[in-house]
Short mmCIF file of C-alpha atoms and ligand atoms in Angstrom, two decimals:
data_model
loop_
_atom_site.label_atom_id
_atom_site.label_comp_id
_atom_site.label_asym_id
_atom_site.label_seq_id
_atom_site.Cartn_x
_atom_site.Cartn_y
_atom_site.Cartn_z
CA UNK A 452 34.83 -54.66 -56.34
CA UNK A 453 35.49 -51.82 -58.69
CA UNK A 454 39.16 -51.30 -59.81
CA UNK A 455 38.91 -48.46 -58.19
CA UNK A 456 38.18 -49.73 -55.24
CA UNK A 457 40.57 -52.70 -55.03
CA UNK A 458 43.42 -50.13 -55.79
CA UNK A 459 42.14 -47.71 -52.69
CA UNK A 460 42.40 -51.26 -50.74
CA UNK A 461 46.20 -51.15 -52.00
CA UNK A 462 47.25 -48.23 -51.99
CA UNK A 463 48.41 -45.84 -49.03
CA UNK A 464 46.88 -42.27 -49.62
CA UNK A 465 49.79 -40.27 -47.58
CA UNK A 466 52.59 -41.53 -47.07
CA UNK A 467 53.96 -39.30 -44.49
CA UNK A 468 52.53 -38.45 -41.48
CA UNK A 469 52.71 -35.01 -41.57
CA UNK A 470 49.25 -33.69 -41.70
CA UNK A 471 48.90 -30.62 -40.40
CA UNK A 472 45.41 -32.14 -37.90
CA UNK A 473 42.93 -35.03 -38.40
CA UNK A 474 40.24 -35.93 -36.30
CA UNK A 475 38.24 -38.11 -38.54
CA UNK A 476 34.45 -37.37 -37.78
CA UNK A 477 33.36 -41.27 -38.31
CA UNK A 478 36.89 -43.09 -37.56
CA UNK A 479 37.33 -45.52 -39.98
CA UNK A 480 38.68 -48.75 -38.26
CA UNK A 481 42.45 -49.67 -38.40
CA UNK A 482 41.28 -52.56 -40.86
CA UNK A 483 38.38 -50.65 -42.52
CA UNK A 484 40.31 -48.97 -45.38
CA UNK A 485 38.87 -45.97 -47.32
CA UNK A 486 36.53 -46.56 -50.20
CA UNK A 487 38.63 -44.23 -52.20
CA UNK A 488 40.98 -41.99 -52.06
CA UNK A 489 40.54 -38.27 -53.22
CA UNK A 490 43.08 -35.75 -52.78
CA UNK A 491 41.87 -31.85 -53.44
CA UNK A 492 45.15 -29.07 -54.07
CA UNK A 493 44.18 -25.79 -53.20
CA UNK A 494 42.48 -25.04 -50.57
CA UNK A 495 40.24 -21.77 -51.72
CA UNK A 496 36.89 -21.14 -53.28
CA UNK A 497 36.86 -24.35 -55.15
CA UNK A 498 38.71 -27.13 -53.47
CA UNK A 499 37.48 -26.41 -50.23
CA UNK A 500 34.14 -27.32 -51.68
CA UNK A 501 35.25 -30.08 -53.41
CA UNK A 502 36.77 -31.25 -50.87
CA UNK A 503 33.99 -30.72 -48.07
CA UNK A 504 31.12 -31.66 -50.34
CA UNK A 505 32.88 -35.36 -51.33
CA UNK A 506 33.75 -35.88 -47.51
CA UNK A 507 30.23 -34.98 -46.29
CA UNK A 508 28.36 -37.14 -49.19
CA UNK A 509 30.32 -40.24 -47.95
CA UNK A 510 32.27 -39.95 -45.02
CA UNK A 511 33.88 -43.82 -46.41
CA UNK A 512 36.43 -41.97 -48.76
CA UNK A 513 39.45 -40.65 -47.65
CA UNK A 514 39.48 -36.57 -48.63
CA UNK A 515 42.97 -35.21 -48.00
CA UNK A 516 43.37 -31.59 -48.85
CA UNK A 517 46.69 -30.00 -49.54
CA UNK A 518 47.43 -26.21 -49.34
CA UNK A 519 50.59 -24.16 -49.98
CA UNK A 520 49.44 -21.51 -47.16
CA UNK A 521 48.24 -21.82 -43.49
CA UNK A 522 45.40 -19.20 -44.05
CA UNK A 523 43.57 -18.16 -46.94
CA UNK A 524 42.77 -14.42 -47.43
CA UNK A 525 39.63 -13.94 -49.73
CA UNK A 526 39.92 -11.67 -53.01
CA UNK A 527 36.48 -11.26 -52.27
CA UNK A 528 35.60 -7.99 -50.51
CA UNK A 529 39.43 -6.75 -50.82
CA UNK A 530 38.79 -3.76 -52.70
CA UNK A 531 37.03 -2.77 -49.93
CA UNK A 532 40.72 -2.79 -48.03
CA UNK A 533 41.83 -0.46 -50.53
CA UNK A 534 38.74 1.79 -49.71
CA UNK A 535 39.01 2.08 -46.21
CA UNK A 536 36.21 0.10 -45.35
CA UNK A 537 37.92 -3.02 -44.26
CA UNK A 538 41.05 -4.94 -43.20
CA UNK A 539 42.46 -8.16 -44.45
CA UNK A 540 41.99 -9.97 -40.99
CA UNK A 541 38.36 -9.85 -41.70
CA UNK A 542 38.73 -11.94 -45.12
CA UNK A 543 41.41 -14.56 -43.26
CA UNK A 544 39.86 -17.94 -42.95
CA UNK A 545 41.58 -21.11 -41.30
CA UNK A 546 41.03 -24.94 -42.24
CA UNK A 547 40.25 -25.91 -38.57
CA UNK A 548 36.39 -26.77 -39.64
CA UNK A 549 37.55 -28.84 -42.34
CA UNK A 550 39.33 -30.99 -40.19
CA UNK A 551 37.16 -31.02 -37.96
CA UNK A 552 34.51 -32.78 -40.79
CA UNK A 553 37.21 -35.17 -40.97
CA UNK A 554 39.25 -34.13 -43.99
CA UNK A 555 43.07 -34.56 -43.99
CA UNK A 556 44.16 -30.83 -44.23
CA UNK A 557 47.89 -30.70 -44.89
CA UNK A 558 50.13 -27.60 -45.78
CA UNK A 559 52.41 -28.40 -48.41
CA UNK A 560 52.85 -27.21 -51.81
CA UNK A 561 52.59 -29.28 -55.11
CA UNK A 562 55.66 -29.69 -56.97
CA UNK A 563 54.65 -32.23 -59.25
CA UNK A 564 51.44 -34.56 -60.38
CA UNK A 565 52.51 -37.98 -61.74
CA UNK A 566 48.98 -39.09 -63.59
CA UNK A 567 50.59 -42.38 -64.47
CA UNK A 568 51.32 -42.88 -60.58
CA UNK A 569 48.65 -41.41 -59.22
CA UNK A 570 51.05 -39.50 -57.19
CA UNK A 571 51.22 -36.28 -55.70
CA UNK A 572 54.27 -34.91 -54.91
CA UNK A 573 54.70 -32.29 -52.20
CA UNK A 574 57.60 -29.73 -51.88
CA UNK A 575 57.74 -30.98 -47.98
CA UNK A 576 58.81 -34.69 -49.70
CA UNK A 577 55.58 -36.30 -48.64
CA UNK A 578 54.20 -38.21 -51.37
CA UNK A 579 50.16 -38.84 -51.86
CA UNK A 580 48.95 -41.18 -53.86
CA UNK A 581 44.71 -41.17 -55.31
CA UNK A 582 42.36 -42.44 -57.10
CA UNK A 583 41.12 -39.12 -57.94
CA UNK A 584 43.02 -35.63 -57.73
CA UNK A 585 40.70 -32.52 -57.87
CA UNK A 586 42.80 -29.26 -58.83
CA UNK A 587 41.66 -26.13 -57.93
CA UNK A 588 44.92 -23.91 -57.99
CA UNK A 589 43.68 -20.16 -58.87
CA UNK A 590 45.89 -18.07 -61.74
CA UNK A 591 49.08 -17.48 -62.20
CA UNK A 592 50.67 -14.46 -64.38
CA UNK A 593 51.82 -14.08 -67.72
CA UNK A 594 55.01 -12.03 -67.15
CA UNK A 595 56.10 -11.84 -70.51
CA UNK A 596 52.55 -9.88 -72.27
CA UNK A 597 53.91 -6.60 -70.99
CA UNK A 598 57.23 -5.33 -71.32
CA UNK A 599 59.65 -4.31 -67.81
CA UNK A 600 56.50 -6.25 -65.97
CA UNK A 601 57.91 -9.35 -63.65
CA UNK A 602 57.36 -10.63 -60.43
CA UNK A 603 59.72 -8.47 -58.68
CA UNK A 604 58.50 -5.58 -60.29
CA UNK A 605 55.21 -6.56 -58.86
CA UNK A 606 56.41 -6.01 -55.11
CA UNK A 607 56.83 -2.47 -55.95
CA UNK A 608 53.71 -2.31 -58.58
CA UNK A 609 51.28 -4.27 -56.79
CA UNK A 610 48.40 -6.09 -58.67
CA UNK A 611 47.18 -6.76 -55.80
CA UNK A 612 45.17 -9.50 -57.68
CA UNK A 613 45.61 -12.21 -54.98
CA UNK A 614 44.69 -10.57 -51.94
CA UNK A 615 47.15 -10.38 -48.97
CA UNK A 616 50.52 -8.45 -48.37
CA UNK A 617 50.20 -7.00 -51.73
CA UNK A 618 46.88 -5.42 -51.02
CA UNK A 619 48.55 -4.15 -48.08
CA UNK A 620 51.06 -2.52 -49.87
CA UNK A 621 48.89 -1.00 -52.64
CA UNK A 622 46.24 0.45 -49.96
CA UNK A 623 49.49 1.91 -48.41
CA UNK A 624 51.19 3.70 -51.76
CA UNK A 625 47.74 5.25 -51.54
CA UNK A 626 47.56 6.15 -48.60
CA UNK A 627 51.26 8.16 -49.40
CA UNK A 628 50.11 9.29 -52.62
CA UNK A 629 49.46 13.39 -52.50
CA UNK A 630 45.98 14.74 -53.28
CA UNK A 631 45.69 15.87 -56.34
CA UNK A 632 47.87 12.84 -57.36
CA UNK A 633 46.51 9.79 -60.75
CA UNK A 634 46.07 6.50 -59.75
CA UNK A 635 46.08 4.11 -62.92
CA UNK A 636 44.54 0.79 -62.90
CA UNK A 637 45.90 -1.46 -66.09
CA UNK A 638 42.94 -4.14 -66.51
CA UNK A 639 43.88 -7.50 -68.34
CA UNK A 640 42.17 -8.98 -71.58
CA UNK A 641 39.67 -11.51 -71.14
CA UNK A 642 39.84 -14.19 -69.64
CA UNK A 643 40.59 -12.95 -66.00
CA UNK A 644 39.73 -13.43 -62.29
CA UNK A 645 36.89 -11.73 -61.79
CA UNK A 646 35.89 -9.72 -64.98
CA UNK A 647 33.68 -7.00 -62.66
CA UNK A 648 36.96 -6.42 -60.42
CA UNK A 649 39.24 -3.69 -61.69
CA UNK A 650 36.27 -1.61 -62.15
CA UNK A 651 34.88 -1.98 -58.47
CA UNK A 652 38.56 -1.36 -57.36
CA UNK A 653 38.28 2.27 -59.27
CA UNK A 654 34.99 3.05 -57.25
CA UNK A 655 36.03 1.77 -53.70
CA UNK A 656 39.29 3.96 -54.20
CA UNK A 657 37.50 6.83 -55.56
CA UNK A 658 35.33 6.52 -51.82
CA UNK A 659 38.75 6.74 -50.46
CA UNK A 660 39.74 9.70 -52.38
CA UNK A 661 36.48 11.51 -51.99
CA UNK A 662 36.98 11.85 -48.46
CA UNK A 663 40.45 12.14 -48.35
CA UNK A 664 42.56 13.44 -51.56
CA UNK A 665 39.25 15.00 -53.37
CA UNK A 666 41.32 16.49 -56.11
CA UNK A 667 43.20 12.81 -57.55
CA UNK A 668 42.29 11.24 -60.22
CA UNK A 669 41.37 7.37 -61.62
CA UNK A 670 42.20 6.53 -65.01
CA UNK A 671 41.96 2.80 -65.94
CA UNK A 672 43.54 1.77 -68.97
CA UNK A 673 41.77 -1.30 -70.46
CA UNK A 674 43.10 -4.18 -72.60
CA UNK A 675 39.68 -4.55 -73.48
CA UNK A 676 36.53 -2.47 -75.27
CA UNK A 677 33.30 -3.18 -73.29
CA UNK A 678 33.17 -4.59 -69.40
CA UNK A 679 31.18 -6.63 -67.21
CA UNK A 680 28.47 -4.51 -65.43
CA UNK A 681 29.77 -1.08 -67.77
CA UNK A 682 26.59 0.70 -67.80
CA UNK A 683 26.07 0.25 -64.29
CA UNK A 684 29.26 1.00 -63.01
CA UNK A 685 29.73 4.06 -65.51
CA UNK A 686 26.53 5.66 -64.13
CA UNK A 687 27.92 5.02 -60.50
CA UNK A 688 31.08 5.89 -60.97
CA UNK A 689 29.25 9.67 -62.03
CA UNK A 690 26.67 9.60 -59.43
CA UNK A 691 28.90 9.31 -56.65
CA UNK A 692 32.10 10.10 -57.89
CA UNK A 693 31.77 12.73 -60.48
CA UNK A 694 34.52 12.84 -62.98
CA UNK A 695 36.71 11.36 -60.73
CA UNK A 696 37.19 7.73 -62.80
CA UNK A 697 38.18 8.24 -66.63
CA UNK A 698 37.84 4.63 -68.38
CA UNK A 699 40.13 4.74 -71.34
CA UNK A 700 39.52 1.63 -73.61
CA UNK A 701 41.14 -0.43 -75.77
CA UNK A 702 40.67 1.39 -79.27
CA UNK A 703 41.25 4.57 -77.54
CA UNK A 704 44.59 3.71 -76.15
CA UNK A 705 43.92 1.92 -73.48
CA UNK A 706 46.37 -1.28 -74.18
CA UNK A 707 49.29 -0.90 -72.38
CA UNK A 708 52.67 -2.63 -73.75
CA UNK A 709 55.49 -1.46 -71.69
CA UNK A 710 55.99 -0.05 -68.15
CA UNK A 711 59.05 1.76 -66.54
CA UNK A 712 58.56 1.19 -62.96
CA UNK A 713 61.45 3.70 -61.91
CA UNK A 714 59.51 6.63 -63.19
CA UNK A 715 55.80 4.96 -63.19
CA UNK A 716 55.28 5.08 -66.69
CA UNK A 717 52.85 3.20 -68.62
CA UNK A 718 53.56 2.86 -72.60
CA UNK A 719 50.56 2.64 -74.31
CA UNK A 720 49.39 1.76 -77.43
CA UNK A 721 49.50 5.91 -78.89
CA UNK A 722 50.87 7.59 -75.53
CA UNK A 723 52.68 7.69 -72.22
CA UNK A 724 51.05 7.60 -68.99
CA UNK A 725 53.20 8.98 -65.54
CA UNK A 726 51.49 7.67 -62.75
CA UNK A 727 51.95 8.72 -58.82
CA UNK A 728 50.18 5.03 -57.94
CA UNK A 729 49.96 2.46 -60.30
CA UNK A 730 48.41 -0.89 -60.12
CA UNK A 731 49.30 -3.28 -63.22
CA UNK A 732 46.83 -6.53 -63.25
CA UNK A 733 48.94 -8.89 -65.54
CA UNK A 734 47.75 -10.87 -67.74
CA UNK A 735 46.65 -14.61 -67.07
CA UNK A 736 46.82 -17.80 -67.05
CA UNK A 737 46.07 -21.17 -64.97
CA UNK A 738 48.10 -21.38 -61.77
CA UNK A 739 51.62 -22.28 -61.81
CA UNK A 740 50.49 -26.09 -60.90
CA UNK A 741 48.35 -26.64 -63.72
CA UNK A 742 51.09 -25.47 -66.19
CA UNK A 743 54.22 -27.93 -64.52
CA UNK A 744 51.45 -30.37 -64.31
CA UNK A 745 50.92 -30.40 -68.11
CA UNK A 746 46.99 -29.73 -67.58
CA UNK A 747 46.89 -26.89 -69.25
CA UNK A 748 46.35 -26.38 -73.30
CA UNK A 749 48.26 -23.62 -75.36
CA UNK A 750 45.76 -20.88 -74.40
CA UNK A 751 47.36 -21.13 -70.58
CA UNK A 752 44.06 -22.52 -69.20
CA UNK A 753 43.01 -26.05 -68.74
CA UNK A 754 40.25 -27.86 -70.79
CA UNK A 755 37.71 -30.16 -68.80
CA UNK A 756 35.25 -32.46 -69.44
CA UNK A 757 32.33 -29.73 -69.14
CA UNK A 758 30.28 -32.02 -67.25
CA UNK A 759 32.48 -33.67 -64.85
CA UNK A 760 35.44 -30.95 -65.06
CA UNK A 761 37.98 -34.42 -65.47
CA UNK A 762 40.97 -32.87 -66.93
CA UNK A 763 40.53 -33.65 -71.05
CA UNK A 764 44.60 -34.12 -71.02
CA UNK A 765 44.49 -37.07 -67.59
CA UNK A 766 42.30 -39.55 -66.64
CA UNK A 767 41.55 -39.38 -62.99
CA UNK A 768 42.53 -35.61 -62.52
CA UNK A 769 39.93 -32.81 -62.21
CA UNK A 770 39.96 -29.02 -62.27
CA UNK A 771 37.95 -26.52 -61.28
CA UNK A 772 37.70 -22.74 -60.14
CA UNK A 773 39.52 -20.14 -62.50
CA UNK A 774 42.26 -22.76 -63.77
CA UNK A 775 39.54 -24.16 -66.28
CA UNK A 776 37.31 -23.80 -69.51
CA UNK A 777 34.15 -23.65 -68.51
CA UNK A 778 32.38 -22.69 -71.14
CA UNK A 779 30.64 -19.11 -70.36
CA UNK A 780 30.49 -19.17 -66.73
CA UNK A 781 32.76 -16.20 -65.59
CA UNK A 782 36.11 -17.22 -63.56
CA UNK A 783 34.29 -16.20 -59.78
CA UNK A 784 34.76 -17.24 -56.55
CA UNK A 785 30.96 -18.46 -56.95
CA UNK A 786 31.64 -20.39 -60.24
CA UNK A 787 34.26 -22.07 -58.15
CA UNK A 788 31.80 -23.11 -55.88
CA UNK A 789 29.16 -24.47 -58.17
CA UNK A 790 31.95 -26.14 -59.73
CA UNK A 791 33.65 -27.96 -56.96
CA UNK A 792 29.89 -29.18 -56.04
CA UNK A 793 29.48 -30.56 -59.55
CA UNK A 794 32.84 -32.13 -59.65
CA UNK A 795 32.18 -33.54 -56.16
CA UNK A 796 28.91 -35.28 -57.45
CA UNK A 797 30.51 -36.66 -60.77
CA UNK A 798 33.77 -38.05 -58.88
CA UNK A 799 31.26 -40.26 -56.59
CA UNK A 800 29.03 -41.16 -59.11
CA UNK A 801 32.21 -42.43 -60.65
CA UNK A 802 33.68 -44.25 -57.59
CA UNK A 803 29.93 -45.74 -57.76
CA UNK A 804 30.34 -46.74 -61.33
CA UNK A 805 27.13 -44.59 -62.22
CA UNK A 806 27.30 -41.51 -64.83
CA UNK A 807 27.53 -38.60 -64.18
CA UNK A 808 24.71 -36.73 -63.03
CA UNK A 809 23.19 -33.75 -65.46
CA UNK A 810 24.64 -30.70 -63.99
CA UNK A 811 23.42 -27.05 -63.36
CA UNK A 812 25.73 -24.12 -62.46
CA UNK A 813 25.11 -20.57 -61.08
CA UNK A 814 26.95 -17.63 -59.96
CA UNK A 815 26.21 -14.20 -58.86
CA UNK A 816 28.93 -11.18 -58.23
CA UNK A 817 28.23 -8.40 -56.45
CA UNK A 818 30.38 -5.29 -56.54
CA UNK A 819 30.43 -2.34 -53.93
CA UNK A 820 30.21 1.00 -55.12
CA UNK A 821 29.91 2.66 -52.32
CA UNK A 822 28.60 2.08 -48.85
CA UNK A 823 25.26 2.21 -49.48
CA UNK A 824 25.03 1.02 -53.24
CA UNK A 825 25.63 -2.45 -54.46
CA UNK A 826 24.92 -3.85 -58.12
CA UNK A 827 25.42 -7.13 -59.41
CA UNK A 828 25.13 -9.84 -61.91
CA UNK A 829 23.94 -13.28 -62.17
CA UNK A 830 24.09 -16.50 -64.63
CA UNK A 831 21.97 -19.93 -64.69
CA UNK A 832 24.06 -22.55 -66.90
CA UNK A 833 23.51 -25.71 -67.82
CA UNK A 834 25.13 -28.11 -70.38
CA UNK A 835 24.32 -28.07 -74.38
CA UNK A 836 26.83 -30.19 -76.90
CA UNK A 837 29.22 -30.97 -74.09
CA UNK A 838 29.85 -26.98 -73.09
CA UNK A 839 28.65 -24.72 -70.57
CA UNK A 840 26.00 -22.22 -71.92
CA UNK A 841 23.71 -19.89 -70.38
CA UNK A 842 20.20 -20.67 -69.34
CA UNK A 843 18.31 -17.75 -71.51
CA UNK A 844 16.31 -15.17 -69.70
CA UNK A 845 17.62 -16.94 -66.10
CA UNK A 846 20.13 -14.50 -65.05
CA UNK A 847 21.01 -10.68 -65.61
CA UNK A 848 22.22 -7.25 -64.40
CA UNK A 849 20.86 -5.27 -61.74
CA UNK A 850 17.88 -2.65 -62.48
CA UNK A 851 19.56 0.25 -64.82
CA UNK A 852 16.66 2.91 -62.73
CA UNK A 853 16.43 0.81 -59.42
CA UNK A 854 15.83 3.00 -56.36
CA UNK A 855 18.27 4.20 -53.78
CA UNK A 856 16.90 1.51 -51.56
CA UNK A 857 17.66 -1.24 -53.66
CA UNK A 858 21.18 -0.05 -54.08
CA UNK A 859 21.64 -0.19 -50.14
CA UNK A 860 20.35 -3.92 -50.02
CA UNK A 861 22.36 -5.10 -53.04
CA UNK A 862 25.11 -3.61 -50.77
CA UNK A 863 24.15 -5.78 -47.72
CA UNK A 864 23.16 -8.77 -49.96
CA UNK A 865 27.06 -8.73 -51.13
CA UNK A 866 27.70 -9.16 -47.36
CA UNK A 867 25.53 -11.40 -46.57
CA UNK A 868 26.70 -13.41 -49.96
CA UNK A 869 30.28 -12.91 -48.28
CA UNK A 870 29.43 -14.27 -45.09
CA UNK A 871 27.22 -17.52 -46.60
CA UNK A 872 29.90 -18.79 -49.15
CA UNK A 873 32.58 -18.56 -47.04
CA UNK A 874 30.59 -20.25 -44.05
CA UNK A 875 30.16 -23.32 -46.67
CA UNK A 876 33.44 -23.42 -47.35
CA UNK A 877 35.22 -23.22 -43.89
CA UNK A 878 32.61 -24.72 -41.85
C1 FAD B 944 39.85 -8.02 -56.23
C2 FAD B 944 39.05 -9.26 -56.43
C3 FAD B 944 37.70 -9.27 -56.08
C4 FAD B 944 36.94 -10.44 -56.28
N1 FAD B 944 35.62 -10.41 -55.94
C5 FAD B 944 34.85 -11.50 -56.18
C6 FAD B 944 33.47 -11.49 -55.84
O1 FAD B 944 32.94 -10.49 -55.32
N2 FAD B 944 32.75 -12.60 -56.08
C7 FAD B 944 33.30 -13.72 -56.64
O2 FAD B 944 32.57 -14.71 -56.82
N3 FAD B 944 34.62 -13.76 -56.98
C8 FAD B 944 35.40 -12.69 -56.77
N4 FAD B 944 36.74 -12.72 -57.09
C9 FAD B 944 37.30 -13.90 -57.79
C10 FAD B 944 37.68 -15.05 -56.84
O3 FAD B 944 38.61 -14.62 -55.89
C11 FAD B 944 38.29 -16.20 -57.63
O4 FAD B 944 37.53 -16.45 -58.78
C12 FAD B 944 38.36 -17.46 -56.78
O5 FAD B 944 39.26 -17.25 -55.72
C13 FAD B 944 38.77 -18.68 -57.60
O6 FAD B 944 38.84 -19.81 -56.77
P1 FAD B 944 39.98 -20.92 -57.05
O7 FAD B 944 39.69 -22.04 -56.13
O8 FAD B 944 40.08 -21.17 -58.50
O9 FAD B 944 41.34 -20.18 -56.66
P2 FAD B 944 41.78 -19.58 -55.25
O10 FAD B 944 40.62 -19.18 -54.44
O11 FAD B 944 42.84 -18.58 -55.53
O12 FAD B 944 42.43 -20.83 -54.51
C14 FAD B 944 43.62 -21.43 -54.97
C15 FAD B 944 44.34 -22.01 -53.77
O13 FAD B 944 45.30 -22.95 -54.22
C16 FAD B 944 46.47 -22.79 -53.45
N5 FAD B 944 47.56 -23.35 -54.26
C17 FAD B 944 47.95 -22.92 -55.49
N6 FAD B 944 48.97 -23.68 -55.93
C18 FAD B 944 49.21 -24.61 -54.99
C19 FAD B 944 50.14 -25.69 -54.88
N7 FAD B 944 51.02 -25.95 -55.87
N8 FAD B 944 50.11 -26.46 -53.77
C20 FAD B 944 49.22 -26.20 -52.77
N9 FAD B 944 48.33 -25.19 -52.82
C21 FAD B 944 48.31 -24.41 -53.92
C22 FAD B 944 46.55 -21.29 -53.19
O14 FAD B 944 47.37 -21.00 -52.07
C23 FAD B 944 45.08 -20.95 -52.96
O15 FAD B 944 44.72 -21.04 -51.59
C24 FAD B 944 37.55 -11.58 -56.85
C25 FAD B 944 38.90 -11.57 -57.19
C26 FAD B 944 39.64 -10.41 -56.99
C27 FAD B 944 41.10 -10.42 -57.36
#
């Protein structure tokens, strides 16, 4: 028997009773203890994976996932909110089909990892101990890179960044906002959730305007001097929006370094901005877990083992989704997958005692320019030297000339995308 193993025999994974349901699918037997233990913290576009993938490969461990929130509202498709097109009850999800499959969903929130321990401590008191953790906690914000930003500041400037109330309230401001009025979007540095986003949020709010407040204005001020998708979404932005979007860049002023939110100004790096709507996307940085946690390195984001994505700071711990280095692949809700199902197959080749298996990773983002128009970009990866590169001539950009038809079924493949990764990671 592996150590592993004899210390899932001694061990007692939670050790409160509070889950929020369990129904185990094959009912392990009063005396048949669990293989091994996992526990999975966060329950969105990684750890639901991880969590689902390791419970369905071996229904003998014990997969307990913990989540601060009852529901999870994707980022995914929520610029569309702020267009008009949608509303957030269509991107709510609930964990009832994960416990259904038999995994131990329980709403708590983190407080504290002790690696030594192998304990996880929840804010409810409930303690949970594992042989391996799997940490897929999103990003948190670095409050300090711009000057009168904070997280109260935030309720009033909403970045709108992890979808939900803020969204609400942003879709809202422009909803009061007069025509004729500037909305500025302030877009991070690299590396950020979702490098295509801030620039599909300009289009899906020009949509709004163009039907609504046809003489406002878009102006996003960028950290940064080239973007994911910029041809594409430049051309776009002109086809169907005219002048409407200005993208000011980094060398042309673009970095912003103060903000007043009283009178909605934006200090830049050579001028003032007055906004009527502004939406500041901080800066940042692993979520707030990985940083108490101590899994994090002094760039704010955690280094992995690139094939495994175990934590390079503790044994036993994993992280995946936009917490971690990996490499080249962007921080998506589709790298999140990929990784959760590679970090699922390493952690039970190592409760097997077996290595690792040689990975491959993938992702694809789609962004919605308008209703009929899609574009989108995709990445093969594999491993080379220990880091995540791409596979050359495997992945791309959509068509620079493609037809008006292909536009429309990029725009429905983004749906359909929608609808498939979410179905694997909620049912
Ligand atoms: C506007 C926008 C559009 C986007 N569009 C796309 C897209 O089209 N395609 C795409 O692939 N990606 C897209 N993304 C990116 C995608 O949302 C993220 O990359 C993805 O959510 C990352 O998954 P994750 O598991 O790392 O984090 P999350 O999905 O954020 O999950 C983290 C979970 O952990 C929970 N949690 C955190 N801390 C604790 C704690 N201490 N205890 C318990 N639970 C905790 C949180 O409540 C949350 O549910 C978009 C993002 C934005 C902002």
């Amino acid at each position: 028997m592996s150590t592993l193993t004899r210390r899932g025999f001694l061990t007692t994974s939670i050790l409160s009773t509070a889950a929020v349901a369990s129904t185990p699918r094959i009912a392990l037997g009063a005396a048949t203890p669990p293989r091994a233990r996992v526990v999975v913290v966060g329950g969105g576009y990684g750890g639901t994976i991880a969590a689902k993938y390791l419970s369905m490969s071996d229904p003998s461990i014990r997969v307990t996932l913990i989540e601060k929130d009852p529901v999870y509202i994707s980022c995914p498709l929520s610029n569309e909110v702020l267009g008009g097109e949608r509303d957030l009850a269509s991107l709510t999800f609930d964990y009832r089909g994960l416990t259904r499959r038999g995994i131990a969903v329980m709403q708590d929130t983190v407080v504290e990892i002790d690696p030594a321990q192998h304990l996880v401590k929840g804010a409810s008191g409930n303690r949970y101990t594992y042989d391996k953790l799997v940490v897929s906690p999103g990003i948190a914000y670095d409050w300090d890179a711009i000057e009168g930003m904070s997280e109260a500041v935030a309720e009033q400037i909403p970045h709108a960044w992890k979808a939900g109330p803020q969204t609400r309230t942003l879709r809202k401001q422009l909803e009061a906002m007069d025509d004729g009025g500037v909305f500025y979007i302030v877009a991070p540095p690299n590396p950020f959730r979702c490098p295509p986003g801030p620039y599909e949020r300009a289009a899906q709010v020009a949509h709004y305007f163009s039907n609504h407040k046809p003489k406002s204005k878009i102006v996003i001020l960028d950290a940064k001097d080239a973007f994911s998708k910029q041809a594409l979404f430049q051309a776009a932005w002109q086809e169907h929006y005219g002048d409407m979007i200005e993208w000011v860049s980094g060398a042309q002023g673009g970095i912003v370094e103060a903000i007043d939110p009283e009178t909605r100004t934006l200090v830049g790096s050579f001028e003032e901005y007055q906004g009527d709507v502004i939406n500041l996307i901080p800066h940042q940085k692993a979520g707030a877990l990985a940083q108490v946690a101590g899994l994090a390195n002094e760039s704010g984001w955690c280094p992995v083992d690139q094939r495994t994505f175990e934590s390079s700071i503790h044994k036993d711990i994993y992280v995946i989704g936009d917490a971690c280095i990996a490499g080249v692949m962007p921080k998506s809700g589709y790298s999140a997958n990929s990784q959760g199902k590679v970090c699922a197959a390493a952690i039970l080749a190592a409760i097997d005692g077996e290595p690792a298996p040689a990975p491959s990773y993938v992702n694809t983002c789609y962004s919605i320019i308008a209703p009929e128009h899609g574009i989108s970009v995709a990445g093969v990866y594999r491993l080379e030297d220990g880091k995540i590169v791409d596979v050359p001539g495997a992945g791309g950009v959509s068509p620079a000339d493609a037809d008006a038809r292909t536009r429309a079924m990029e725009q429905q493949f983004a749906l359909d995308w929608f609808r498939n990764i979410t179905s694997d990671m909620f049912t």
